[in-house]
Short mmCIF file of C-alpha atoms in Angstrom, two decimals:
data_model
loop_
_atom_site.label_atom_id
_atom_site.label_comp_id
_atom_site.label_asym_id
_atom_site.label_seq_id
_atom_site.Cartn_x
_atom_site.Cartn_y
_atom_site.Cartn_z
CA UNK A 3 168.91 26.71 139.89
CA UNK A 4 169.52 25.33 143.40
CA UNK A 5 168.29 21.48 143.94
CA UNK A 6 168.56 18.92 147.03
CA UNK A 7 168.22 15.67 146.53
CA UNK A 8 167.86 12.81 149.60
CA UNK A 9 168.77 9.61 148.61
CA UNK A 10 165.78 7.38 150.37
CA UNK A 11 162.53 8.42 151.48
CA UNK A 12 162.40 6.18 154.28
CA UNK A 13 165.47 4.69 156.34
CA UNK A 14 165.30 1.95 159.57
CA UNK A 15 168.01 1.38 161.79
CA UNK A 16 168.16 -0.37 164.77
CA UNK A 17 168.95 0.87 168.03
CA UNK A 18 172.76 1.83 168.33
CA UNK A 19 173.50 1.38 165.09
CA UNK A 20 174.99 3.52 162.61
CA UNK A 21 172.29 6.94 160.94
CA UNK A 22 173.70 7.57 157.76
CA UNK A 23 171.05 10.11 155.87
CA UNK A 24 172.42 11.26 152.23
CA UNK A 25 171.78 14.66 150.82
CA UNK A 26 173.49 16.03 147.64
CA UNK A 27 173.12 19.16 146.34
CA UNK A 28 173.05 21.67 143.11
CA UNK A 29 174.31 25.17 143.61
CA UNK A 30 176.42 27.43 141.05
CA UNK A 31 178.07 29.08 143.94
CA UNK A 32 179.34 27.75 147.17
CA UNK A 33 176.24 27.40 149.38
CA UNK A 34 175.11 27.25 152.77
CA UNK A 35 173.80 23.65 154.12
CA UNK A 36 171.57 22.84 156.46
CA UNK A 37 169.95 19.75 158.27
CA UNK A 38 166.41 20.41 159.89
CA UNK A 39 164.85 17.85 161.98
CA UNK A 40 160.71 17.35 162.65
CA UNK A 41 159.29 15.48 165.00
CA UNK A 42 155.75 14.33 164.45
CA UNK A 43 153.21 17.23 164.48
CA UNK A 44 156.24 19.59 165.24
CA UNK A 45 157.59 22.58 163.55
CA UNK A 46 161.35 22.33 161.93
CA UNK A 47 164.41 22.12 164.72
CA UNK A 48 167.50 23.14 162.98
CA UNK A 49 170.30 20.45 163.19
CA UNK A 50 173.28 21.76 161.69
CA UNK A 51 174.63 24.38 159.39
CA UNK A 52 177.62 24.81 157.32
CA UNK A 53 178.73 28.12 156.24
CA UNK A 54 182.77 27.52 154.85
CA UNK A 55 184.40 27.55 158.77
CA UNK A 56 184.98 23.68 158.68
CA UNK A 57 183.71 20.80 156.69
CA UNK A 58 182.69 18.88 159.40
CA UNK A 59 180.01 20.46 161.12
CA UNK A 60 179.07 18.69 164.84
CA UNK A 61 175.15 19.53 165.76
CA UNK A 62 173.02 19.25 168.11
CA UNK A 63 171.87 15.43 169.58
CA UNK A 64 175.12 13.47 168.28
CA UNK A 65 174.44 14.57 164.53
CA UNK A 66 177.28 15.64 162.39
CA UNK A 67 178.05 16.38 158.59
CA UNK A 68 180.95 16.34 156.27
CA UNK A 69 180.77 18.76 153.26
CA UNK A 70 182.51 17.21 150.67
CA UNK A 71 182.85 19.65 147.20
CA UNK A 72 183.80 17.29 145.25
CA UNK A 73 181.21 15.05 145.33
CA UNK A 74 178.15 17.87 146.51
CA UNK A 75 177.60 16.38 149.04
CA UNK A 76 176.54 16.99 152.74
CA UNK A 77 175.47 13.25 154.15
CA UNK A 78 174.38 13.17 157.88
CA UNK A 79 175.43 10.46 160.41
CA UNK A 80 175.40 9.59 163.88
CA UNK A 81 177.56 6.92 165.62
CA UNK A 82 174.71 5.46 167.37
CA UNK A 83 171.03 5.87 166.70
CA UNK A 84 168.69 6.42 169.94
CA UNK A 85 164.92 6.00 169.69
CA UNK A 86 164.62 9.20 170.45
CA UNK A 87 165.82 9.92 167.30
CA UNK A 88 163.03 8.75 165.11
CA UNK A 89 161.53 11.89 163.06
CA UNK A 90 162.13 13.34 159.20
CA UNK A 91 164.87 14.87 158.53
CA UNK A 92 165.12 17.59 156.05
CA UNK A 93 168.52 18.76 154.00
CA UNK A 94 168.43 22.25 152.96
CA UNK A 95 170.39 24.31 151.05
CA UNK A 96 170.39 28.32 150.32
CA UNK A 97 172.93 31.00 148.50
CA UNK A 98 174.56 33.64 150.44
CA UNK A 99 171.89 36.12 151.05
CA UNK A 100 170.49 39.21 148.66
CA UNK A 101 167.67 37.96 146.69
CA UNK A 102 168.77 34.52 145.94
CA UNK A 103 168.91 33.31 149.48
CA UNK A 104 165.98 31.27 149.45
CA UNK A 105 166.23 28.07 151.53
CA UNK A 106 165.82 25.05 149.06
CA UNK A 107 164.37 21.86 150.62
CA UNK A 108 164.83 18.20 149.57
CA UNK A 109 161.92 16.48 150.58
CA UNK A 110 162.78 14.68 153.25
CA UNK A 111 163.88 11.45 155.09
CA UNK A 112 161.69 9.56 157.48
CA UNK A 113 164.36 7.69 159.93
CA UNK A 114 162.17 4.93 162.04
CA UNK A 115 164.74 3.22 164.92
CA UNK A 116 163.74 -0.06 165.82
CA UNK A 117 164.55 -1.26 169.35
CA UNK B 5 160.48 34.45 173.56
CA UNK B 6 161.97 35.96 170.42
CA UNK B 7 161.40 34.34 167.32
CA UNK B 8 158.87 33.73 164.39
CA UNK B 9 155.04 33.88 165.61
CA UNK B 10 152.49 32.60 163.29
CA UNK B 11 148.56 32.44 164.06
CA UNK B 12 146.66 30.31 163.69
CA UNK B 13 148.16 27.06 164.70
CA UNK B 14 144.96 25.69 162.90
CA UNK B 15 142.13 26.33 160.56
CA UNK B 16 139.47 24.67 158.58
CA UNK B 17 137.88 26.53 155.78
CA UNK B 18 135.23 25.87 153.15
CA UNK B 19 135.90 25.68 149.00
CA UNK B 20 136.18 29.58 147.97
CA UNK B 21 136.82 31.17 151.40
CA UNK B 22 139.18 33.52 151.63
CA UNK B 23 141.32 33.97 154.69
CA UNK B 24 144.72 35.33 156.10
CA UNK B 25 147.68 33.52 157.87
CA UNK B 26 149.69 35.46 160.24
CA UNK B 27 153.32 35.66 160.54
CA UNK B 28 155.55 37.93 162.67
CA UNK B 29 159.27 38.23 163.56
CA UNK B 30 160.78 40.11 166.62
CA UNK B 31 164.17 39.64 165.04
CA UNK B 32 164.69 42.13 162.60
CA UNK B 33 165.40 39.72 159.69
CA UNK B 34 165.24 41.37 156.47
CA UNK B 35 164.27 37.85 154.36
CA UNK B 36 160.95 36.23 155.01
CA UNK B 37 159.33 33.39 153.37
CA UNK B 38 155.99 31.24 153.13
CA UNK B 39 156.55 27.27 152.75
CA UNK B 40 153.80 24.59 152.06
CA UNK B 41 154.45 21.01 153.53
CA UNK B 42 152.95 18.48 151.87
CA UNK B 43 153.62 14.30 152.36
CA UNK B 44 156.37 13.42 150.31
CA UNK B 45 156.91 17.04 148.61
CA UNK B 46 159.23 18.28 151.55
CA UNK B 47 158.68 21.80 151.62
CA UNK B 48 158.11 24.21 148.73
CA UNK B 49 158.24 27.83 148.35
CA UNK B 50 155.50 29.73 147.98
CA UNK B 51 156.39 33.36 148.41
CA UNK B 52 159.37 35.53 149.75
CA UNK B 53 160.57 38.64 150.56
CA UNK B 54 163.72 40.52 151.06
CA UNK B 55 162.69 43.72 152.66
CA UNK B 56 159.28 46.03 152.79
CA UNK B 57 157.95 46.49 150.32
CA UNK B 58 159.59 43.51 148.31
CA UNK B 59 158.41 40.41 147.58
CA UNK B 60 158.42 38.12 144.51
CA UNK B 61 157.06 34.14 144.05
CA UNK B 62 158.31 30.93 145.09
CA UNK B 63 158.39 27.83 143.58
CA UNK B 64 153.84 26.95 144.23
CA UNK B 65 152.74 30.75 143.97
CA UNK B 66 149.60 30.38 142.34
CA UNK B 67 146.58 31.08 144.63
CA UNK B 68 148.24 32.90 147.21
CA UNK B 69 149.26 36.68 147.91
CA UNK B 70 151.52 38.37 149.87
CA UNK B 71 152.41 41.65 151.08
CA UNK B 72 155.19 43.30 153.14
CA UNK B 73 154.43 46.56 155.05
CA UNK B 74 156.43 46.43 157.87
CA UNK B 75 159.35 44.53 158.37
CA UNK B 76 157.92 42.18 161.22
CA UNK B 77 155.12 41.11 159.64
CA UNK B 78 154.98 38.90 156.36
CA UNK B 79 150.76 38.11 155.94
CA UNK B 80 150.05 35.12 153.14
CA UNK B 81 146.59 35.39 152.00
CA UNK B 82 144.53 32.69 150.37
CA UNK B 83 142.10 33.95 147.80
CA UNK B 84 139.85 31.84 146.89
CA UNK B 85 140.20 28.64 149.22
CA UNK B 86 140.44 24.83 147.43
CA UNK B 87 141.28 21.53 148.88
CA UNK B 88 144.82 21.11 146.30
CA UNK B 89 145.71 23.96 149.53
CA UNK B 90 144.93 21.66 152.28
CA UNK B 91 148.67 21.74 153.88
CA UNK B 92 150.47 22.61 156.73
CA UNK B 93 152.37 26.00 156.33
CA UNK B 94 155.50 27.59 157.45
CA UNK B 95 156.48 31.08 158.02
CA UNK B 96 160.67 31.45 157.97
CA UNK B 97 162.95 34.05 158.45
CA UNK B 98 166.47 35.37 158.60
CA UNK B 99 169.31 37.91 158.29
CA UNK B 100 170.16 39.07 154.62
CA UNK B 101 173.26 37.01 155.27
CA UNK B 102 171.57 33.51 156.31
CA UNK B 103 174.80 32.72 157.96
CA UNK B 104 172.96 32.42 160.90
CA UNK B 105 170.51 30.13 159.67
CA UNK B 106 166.34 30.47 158.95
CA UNK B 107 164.13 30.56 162.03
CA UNK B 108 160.86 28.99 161.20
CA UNK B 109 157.18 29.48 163.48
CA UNK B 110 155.59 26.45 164.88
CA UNK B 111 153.44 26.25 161.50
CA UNK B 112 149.50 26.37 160.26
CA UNK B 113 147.19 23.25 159.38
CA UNK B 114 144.52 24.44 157.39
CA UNK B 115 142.22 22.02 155.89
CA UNK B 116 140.12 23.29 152.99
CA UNK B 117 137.14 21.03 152.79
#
């Protein structure tokens, strides 16, 4: 069965420093990833996605991720944090379609950015 | 605006009311889902579907129903309301192939007091 895990419930960083958010993942066959953002009392805003094109996936708002196989991992960073930033961020991970394509959540980091 | 229309944004119901929470796609997507979001849990799975006239439980099915008639529309019914269902839901969908990605509605806070 398909798992995400997030490494840290809650991370701070200060303004213009580095976002590093970890996700790893559980999948028997190569998956899709995913990075959703929420902002508080918002619906989900979808980040990023890798689908096999390129490892490093660039998204939207400075955000980028680096699937690594070997380690199953899909970590998020950005160069330099804005508070604008501040919301949970949700790693997500799904097979290729047909009836296993559910989209499998980890539950979530809460990034605060402190000025 | 095309997308994933769920109604209604919010709703407070009493222990052992029943009610239904709307969710419609424009998009054509074949897969459709139901997601609970609950502090902490992330979101779970409650029910999906693949097509009309397919569906088949999620991960928290227990207490909730679904249906698919029509492709558009993906209706998650509560049966008999309690406050463990106090949560804010989410109504997703996409192509067979997510390659794409999931499209999810703005969501439903019910509150089951």
């Amino acid at each position: 069965a398909q798992s995400v895990t997030q490494l840290g419930s809650h991370v701070s960083v200060s303004e213009g420093a580095l976002v590093l958010l970890r996700c790893n993942y559980s999948s028997s066959v190569p998956p899709y990833l995913f990075w959703y953002v929420q902002y508080p009392n918002q619906g989900l805003q979808l980040l990023l996605k890798y689908t096999s094109a390129a490892t490093l996936v660039k998204g939207i708002n400075g955000f980028e991720a680096e699937f690594k196989k070997s380690e199953t991992s899909f970590h998020l960073t950005k160069p330099s944090a804005h508070m604008s930033d501040a919301a949970e961020y949700f790693c997500a991970v799904s097979n290729r379609g047909g009836s296993q394509g559910n989209l499998i959540f980890g539950k979530g980091t809460k990034l605060s950015v402190k000025p | 605006n095309a997308g994933v229309t769920q109604t209604p944004k919010f709703q407070v119901l009493k222990t052992g009311q029943s009610m239904t929470l709307q969710c419609a796609q424009d998009m054509n997507h074949e897969y459709m889902s139901w997601y609970r979001q609950d502090p902490g849990m992330g979101l779970r799975l409650i029910h999906y579907s693949v097509g009309a006239g397919i569906t088949d439980q999620g991960e928290v099915p227990n207490g909730y129903n679904v249906s698919r008639s029509t492709t558009e529309d993906f209706p998650l019914r509560l049966l008999s309301a309690a406050p463990s269902q106090t949560s804010v839901y989410f109504c997703a969908s996409s192509a067979r192939d997510p390659i794409g990605g999931y499209t999810f509605g703005s969501g439903t806070r019910l509150t089951v007091v």
